[in-house]
GROMACS .gro file of C-alpha atoms in nm:
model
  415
    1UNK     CA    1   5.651   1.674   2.253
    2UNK     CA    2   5.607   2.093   2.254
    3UNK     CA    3   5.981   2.115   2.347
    4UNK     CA    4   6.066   2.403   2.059
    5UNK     CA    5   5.786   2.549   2.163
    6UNK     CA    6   5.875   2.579   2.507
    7UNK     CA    7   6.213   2.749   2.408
    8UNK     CA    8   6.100   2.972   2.134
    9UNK     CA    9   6.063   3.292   2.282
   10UNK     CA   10   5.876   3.514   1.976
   11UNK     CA   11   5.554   3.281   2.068
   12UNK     CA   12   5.359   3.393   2.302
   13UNK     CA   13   5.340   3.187   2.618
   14UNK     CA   14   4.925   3.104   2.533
   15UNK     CA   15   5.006   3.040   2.184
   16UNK     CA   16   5.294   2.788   2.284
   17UNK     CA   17   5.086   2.608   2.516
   18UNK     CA   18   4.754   2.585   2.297
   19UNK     CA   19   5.054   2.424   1.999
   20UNK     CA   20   5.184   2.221   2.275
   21UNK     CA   21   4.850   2.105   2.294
   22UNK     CA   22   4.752   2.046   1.932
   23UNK     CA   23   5.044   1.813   1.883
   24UNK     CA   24   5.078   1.647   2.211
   25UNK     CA   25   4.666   1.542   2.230
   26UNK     CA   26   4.604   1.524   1.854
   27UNK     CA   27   4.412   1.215   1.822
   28UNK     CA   28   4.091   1.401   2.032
   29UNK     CA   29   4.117   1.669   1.885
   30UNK     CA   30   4.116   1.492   1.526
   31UNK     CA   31   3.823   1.319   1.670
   32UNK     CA   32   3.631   1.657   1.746
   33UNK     CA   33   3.703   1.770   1.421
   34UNK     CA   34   3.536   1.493   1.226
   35UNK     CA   35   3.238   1.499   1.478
   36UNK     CA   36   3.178   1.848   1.417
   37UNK     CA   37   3.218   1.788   1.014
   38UNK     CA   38   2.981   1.486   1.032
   39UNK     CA   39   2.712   1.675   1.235
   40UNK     CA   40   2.752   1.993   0.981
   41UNK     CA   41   2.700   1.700   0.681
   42UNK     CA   42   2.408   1.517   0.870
   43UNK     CA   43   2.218   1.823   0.983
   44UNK     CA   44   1.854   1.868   0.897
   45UNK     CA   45   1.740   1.956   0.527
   46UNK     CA   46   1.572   2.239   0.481
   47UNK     CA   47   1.294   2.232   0.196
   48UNK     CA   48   1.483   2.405  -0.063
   49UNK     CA   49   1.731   2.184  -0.046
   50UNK     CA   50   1.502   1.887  -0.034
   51UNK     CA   51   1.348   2.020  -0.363
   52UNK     CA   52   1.698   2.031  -0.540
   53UNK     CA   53   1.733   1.637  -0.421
   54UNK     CA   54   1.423   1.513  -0.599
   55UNK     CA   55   1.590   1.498  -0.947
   56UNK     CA   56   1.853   1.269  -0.753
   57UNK     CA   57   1.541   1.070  -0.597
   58UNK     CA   58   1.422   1.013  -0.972
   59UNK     CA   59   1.769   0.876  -1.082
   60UNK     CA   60   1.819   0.653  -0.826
   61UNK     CA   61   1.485   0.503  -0.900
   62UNK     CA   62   1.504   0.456  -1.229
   63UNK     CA   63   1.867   0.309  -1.188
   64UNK     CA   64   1.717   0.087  -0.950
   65UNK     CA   65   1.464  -0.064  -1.174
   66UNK     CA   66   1.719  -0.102  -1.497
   67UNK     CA   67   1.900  -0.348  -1.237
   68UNK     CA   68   1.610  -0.548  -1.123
   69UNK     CA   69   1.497  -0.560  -1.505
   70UNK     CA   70   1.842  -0.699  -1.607
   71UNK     CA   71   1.792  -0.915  -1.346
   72UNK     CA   72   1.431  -1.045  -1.438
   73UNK     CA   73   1.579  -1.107  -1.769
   74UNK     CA   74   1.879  -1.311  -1.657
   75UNK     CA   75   1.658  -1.513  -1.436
   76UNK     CA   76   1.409  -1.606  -1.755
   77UNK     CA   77   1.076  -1.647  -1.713
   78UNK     CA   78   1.096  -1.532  -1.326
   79UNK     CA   79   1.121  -1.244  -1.127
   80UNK     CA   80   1.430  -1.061  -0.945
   81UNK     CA   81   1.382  -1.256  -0.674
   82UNK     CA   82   1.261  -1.559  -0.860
   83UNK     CA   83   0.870  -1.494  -0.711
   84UNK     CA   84   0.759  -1.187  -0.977
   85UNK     CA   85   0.768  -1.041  -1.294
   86UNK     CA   86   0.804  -0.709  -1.140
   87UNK     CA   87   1.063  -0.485  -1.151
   88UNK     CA   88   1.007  -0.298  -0.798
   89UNK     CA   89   1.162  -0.474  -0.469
   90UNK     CA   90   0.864  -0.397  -0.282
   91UNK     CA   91   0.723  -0.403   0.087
   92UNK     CA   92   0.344  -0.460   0.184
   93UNK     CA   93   0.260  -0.306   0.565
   94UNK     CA   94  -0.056  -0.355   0.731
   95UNK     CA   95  -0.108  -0.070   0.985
   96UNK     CA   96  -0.252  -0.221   1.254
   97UNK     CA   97  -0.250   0.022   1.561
   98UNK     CA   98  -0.468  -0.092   1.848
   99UNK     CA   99  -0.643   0.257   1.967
  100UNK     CA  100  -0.649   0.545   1.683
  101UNK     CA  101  -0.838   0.753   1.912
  102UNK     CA  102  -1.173   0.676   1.796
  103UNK     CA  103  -1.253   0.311   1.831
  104UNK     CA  104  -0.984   0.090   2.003
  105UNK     CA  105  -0.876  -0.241   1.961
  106UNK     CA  106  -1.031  -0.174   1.577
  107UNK     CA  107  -0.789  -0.429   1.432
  108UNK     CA  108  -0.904  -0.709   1.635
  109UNK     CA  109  -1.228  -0.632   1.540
  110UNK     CA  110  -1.429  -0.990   1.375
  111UNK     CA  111  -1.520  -0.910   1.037
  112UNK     CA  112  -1.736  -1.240   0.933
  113UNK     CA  113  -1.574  -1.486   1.120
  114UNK     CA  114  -1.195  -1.310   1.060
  115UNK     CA  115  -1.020  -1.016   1.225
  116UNK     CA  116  -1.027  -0.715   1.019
  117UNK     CA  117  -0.624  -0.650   1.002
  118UNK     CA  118  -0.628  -1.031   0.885
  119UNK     CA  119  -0.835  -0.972   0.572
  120UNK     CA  120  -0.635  -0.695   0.499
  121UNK     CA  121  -0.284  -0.928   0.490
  122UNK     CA  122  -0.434  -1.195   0.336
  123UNK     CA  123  -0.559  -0.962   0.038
  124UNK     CA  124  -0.182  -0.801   0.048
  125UNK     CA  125  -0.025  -1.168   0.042
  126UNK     CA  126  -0.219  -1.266  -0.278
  127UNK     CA  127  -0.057  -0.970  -0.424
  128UNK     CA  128   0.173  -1.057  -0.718
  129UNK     CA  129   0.349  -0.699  -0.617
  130UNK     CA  130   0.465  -0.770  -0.323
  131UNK     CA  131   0.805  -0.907  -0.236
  132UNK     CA  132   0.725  -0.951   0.145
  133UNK     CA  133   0.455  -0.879   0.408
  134UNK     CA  134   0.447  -0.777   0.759
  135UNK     CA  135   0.175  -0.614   1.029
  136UNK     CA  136   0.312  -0.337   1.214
  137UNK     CA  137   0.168  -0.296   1.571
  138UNK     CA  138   0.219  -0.163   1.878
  139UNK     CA  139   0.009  -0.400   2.096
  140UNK     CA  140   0.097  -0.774   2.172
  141UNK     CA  141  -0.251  -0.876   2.170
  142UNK     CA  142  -0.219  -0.799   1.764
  143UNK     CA  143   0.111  -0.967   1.787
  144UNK     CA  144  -0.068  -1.274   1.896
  145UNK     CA  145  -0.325  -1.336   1.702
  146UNK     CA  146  -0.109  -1.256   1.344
  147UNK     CA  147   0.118  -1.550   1.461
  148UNK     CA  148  -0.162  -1.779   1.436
  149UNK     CA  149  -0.211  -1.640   1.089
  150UNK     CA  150   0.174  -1.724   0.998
  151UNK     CA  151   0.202  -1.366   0.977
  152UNK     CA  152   0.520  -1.113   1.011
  153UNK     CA  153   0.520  -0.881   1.294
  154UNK     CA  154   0.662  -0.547   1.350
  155UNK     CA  155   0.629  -0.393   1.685
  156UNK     CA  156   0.666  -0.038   1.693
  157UNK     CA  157   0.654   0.116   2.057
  158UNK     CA  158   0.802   0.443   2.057
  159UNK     CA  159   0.758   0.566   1.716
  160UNK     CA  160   0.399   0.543   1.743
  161UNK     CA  161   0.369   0.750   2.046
  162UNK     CA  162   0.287   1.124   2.068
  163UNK     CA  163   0.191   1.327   1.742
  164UNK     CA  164   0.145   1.156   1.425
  165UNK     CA  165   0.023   0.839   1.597
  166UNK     CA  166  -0.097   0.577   1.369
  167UNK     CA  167   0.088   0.728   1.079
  168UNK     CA  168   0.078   0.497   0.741
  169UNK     CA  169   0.393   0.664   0.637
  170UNK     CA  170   0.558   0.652   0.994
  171UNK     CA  171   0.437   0.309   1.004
  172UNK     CA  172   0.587   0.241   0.664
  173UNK     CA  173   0.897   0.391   0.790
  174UNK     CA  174   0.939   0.177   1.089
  175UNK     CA  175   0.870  -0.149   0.903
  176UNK     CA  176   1.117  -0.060   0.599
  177UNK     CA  177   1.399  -0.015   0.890
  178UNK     CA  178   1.308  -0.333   1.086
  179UNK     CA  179   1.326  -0.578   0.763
  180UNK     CA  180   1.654  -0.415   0.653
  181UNK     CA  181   1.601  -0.179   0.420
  182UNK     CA  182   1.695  -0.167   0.062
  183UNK     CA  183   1.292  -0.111  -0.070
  184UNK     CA  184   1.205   0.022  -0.384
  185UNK     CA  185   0.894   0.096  -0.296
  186UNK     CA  186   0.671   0.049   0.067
  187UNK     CA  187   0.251   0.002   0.005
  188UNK     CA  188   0.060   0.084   0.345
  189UNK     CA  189  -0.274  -0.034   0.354
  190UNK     CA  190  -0.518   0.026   0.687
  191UNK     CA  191  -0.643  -0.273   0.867
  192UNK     CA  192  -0.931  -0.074   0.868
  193UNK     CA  193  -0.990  -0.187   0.490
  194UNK     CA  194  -1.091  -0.565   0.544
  195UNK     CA  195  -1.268  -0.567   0.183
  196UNK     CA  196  -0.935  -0.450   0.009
  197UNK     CA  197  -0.878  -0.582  -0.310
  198UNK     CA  198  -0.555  -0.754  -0.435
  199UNK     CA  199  -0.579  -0.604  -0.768
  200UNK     CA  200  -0.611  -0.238  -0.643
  201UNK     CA  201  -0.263  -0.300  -0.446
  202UNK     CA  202  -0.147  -0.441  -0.765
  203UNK     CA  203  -0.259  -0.086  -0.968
  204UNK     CA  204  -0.113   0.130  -0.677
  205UNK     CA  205   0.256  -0.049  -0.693
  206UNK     CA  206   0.207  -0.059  -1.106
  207UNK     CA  207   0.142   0.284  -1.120
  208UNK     CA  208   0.383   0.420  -0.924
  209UNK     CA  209   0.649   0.207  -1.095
  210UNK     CA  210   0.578   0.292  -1.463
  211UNK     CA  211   0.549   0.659  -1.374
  212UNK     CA  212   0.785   0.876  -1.578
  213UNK     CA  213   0.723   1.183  -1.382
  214UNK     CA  214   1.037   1.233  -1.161
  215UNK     CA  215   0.875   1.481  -0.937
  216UNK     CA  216   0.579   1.176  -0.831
  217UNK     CA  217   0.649   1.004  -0.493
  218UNK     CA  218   0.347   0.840  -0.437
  219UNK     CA  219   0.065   0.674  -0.531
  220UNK     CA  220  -0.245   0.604  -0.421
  221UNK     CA  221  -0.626   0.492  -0.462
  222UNK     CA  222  -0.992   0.639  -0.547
  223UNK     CA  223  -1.295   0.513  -0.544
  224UNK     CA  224  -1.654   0.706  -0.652
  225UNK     CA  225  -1.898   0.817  -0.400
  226UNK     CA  226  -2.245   0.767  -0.373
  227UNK     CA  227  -2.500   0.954  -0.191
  228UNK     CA  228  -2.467   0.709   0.123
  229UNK     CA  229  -2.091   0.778   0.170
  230UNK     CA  230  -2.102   1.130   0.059
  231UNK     CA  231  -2.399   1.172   0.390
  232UNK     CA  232  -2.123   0.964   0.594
  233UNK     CA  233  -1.839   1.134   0.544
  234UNK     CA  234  -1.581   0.852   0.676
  235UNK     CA  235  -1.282   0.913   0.418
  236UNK     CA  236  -1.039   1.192   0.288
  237UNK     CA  237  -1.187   1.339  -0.043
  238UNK     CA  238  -0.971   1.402  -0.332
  239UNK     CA  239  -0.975   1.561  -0.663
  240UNK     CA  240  -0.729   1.546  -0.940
  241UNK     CA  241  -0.626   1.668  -1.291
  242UNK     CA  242  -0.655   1.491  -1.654
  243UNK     CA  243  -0.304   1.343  -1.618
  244UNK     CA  244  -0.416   1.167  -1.246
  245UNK     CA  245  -0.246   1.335  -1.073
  246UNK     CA  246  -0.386   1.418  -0.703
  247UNK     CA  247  -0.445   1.849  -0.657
  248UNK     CA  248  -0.607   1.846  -0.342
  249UNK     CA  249  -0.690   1.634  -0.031
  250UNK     CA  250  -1.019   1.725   0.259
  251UNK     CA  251  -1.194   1.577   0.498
  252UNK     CA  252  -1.489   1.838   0.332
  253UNK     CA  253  -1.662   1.745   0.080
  254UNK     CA  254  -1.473   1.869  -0.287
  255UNK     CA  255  -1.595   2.012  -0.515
  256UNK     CA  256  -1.847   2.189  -0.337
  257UNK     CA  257  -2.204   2.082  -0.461
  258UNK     CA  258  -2.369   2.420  -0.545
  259UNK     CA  259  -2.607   2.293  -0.773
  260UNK     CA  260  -2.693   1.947  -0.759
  261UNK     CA  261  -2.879   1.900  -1.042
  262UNK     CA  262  -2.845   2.077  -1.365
  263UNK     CA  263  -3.080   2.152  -1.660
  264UNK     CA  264  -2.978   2.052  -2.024
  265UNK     CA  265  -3.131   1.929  -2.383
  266UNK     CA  266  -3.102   1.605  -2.542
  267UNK     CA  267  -3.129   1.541  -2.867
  268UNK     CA  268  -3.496   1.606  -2.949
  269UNK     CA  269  -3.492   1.961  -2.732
  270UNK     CA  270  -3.661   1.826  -2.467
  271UNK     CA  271  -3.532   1.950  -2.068
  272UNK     CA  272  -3.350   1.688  -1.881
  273UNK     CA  273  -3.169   1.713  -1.569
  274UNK     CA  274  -2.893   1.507  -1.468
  275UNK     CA  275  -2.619   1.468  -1.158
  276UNK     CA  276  -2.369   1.757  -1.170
  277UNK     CA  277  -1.977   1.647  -1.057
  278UNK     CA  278  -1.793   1.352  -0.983
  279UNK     CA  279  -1.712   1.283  -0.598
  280UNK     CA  280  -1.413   1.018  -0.493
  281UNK     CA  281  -1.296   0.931  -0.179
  282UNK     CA  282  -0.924   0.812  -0.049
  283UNK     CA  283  -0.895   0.450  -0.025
  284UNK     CA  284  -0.667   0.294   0.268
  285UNK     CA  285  -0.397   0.194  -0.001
  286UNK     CA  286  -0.026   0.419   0.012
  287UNK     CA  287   0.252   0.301  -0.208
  288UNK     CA  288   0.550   0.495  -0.138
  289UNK     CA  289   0.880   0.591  -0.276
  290UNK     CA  290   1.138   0.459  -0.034
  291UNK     CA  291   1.432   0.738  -0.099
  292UNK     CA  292   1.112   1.036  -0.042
  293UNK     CA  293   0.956   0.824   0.261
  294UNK     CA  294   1.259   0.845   0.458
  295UNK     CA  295   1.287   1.211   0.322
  296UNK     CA  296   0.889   1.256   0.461
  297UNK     CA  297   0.983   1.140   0.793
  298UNK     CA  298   1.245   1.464   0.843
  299UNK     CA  299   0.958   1.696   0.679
  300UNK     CA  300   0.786   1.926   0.919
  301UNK     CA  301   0.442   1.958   0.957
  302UNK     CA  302   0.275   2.190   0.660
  303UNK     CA  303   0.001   2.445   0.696
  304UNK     CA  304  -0.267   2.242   0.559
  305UNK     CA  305  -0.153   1.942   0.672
  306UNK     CA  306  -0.222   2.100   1.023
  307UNK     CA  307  -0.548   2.247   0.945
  308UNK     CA  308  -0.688   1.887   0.721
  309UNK     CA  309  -0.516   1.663   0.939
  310UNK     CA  310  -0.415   1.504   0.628
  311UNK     CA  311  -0.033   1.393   0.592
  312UNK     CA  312  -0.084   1.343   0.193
  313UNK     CA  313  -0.081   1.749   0.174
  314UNK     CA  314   0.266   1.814   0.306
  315UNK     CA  315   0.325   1.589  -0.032
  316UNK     CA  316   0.150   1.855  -0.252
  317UNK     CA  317   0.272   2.137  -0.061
  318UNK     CA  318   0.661   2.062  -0.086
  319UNK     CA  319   0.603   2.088  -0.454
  320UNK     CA  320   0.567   1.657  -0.517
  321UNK     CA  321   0.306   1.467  -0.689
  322UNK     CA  322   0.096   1.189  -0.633
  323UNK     CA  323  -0.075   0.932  -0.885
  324UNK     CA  324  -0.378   0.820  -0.823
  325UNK     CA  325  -0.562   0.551  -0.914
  326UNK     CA  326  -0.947   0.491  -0.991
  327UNK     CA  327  -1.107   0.196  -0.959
  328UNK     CA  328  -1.445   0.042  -0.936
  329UNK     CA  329  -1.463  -0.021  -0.515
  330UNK     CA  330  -1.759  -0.038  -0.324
  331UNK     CA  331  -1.676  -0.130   0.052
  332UNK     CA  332  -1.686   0.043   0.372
  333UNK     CA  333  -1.468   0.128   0.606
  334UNK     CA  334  -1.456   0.050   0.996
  335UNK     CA  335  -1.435   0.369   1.190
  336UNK     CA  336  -1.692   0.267   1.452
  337UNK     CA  337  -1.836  -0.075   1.592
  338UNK     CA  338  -2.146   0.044   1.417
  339UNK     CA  339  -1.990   0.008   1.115
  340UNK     CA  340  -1.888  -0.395   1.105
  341UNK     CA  341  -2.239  -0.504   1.036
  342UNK     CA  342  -2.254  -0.296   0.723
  343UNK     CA  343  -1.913  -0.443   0.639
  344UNK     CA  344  -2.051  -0.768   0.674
  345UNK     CA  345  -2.373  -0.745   0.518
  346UNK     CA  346  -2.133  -0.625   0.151
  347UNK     CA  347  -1.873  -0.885   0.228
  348UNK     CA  348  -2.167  -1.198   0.229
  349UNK     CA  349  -2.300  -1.066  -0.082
  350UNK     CA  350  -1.948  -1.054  -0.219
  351UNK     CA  351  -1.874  -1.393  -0.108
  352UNK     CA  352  -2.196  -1.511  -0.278
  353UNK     CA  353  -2.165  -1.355  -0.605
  354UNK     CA  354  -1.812  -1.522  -0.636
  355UNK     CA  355  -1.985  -1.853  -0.506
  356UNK     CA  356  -2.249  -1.805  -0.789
  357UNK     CA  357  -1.966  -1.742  -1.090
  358UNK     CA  358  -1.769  -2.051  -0.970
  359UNK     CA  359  -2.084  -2.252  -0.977
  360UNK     CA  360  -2.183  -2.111  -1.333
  361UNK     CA  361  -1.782  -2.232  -1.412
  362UNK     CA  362  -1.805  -2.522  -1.296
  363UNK     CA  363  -2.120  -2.646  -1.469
  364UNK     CA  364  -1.948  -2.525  -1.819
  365UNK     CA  365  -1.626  -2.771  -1.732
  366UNK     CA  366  -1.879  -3.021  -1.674
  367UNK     CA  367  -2.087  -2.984  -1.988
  368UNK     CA  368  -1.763  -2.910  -2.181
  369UNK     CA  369  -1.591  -3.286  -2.076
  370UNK     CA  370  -1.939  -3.432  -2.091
  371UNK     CA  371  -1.975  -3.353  -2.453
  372UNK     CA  372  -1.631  -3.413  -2.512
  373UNK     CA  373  -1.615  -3.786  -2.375
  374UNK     CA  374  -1.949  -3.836  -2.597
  375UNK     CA  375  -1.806  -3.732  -2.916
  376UNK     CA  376  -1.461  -3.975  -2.788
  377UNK     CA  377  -1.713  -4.293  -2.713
  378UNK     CA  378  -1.894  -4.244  -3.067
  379UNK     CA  379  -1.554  -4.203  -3.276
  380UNK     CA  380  -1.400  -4.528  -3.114
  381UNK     CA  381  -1.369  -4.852  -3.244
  382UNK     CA  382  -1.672  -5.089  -3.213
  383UNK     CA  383  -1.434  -5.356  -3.009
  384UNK     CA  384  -1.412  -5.134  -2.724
  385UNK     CA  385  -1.730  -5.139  -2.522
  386UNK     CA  386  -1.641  -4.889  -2.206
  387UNK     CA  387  -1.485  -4.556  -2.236
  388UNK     CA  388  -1.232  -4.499  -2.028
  389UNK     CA  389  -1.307  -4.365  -1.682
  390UNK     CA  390  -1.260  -3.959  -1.729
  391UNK     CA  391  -1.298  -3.701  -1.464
  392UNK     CA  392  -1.640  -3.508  -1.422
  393UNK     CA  393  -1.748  -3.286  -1.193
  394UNK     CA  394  -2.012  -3.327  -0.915
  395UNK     CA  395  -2.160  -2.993  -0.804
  396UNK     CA  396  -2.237  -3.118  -0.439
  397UNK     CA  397  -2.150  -2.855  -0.175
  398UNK     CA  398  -1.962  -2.943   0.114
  399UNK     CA  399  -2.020  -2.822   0.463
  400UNK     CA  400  -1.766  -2.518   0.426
  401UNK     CA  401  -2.005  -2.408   0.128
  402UNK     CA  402  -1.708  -2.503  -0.162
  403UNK     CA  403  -1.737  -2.759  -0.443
  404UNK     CA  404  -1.587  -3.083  -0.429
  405UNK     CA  405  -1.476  -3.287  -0.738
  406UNK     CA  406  -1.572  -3.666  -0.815
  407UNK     CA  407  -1.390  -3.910  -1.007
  408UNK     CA  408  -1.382  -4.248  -1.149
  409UNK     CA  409  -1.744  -4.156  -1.392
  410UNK     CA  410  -1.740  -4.316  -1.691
  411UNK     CA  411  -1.924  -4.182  -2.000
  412UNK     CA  412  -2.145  -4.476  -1.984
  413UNK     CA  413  -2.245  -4.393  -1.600
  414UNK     CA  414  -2.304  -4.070  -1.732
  415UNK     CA  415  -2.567  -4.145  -1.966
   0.00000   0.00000   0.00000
């Protein structure tokens, strides 16, 4: 108990008492010592370091998906978690912030009959991607009415607030926390998109997945302009290199259209002109890498990510890549209330072009087991003088616009 070093007399009297000290009170000061060592450990990464990590991002991955294949294969015909053939465990978020600053309470907005945000989950829940879905918002009112659509809420209060608000990847970050953790990859996709597609959240999560580029992140979507969205100007342009990978990100227009029209010669010499460049526009579809999100979240802000606004540039800047994916989209966006009759006005005809290739497949099923029965009744024996009943297909409409079904027709009735 600091007895010797009370009587030793070549120590000075400090000395003696700080070693008196040391060994008298050594569990806080063990306890300091650690703190200090964890805090050193812990401290912020600095981007040079956070370069050097990305080859340890790429392994981790890839380790990752060898176990979830040998687990798909063990499992047979199912997925790793017996829902899926994929081999990503991955996370679907719907973004659904109630004022971005521009037009509030946008998710709530009714987009033929639905709310916007719950087109958006719908489309994500069809996805065969997708190991689980939730809406992140930060207003009950949201909370509310996703209940009634037996959907998974997030409420984010704090981490919304301040700069960054309505983040996809802060978003993304909060939900991957709040259902545990353990993603392989987290897909963000705008409840400003009602008209999203399942299949282009399928592509995004694909593509990402069967990239062998270690230094890609992310992944995202791309859709062609025309003339109308190119004079509206609602989404973040992008242009990209042969591989498809993503070089730069605007809210400007990219390329810049200097001539608009070019002259050339077909093949009898005779002067033609024809469009000049290739415009695409961001789609409201993120898939993330869950080791680089949570890596994004400790990233300051970048140059040009201040000056486009646009968080996918501190991507590009910090020497990453992103995928992207083109597809053949055409739907608007909601960034106004003067936007949701446009919306509308696309999604009808949508609805009615799907109405009008069900119809067309129905009518071949019907012809098909019409003709089939027929060719059945004249190959029987002459002792039977019915067919049997067989199904057919009556192409009434009921009053919610579908098809029903009627049974119990036999080919006799038929004819």
């Amino acid at each position: 108990h600091g007895a010797p070093f009370r009587h030793n007399a070549m120590l000075p009297p400090p000395v003696r008492a700080l070693l008196a000290a040391l060994v008298t009170k050594w569990r806080p000061v063990l306890s300091l010592a650690a703190g200090a060592l964890a805090f050193t450990v812990t401290d912020k990464v600095s981007s040079t370091e956070r370069d050097s990590r990305s080859p340890v991002v790429a392994q981790r991955r890839r380790a990752r998906r060898l176990k979830r294949r040998a687990r798909a294969l063990n499992a047979g015909s199912k997925g790793a978690r017996g829902t899926k053939k994929s081999k990503s465990y991955a996370l679907g978020v719907i973004v659904a912030v109630y004022d971005d600053g521009v037009f509030a309470g946008k998710p709530l907005a009714i987009v033929h009959g639905k709310p916007a945000f719950a087109r958006a989950y719908e489309a994500a829940k069809k996805s065969t991607a997708l190991d689980r879905v939730v809406v992140v918002t930060d207003d009950y009112r949201i909370s509310e009415v996703a209940r009634q659509f037996n959907a998974e809420v997030v409420m984010i209060t704090e981490e919304m607030n301040g700069e960054g608000r309505g983040s996809a990847s802060r978003a993304a970050a909060c939900a991957a926390r709040a259902t545990g953790g353990g993603w392989d990859a987290v897909c963000a996709v705008g409840a400003d998109e009602p008209m999203i597609e399942t299949e282009v959240i399928d592509a995004c999560i694909m593509e990402l997945e069967n990239n062998g580029d270690e230094w890609c992140v992310m992944s995202t979507a791309l859709a062609a302009m025309d003339e109308e969205e190119i004079a509206r100007d609602s989404r973040p342009k992008c242009v990209f290199d042969v591989n498809g990978f993503a070089l730069y990100f605007s809210g400007s227009l990219i390329p810049a259209r200097m001539d608009e029209r070019k002259q050339t010669l077909d093949a009898n010499g005779v002067s033609v002109r024809e469009s000049v460049g290739n415009y695409w526009h961001q789609l409201g579809v993120t898939v993330y890498d869950a080791d680089y999100l949570r890596m994004l979240q400790a990233s300051d802000p970048t140059p040009l990510q201040r000056q486009e606004n646009l968080e996918m540039l501190n991507t590009l800047e910090n020497g990453y890549k992103i995928k992207v994916v083109t597809v053949d989209y055409v739907a608007p966006k909601i960034c106004v209330p003067e936007d949701i009759p446009r919306v509308e006005a696309v999604l009808a005809k949508r609805i009615e072009e799907k109405r009008t290739v069900k119809n067309a497949t129905l009518r071949r099923r019907g012809s098909m087991r019409g003709s089939a029965s027929a060719l059945a009744s004249l190959t029987d024996s002459p002792k039977k003088e019915k067919s049997a009943p067989v199904r057919t297909i009556d192409l009434a409409t009921d009053a919610d616009g579908e098809y029903s079904a009627s049974e119990n027709h036999t080919a006799s009735e038929r004819d």
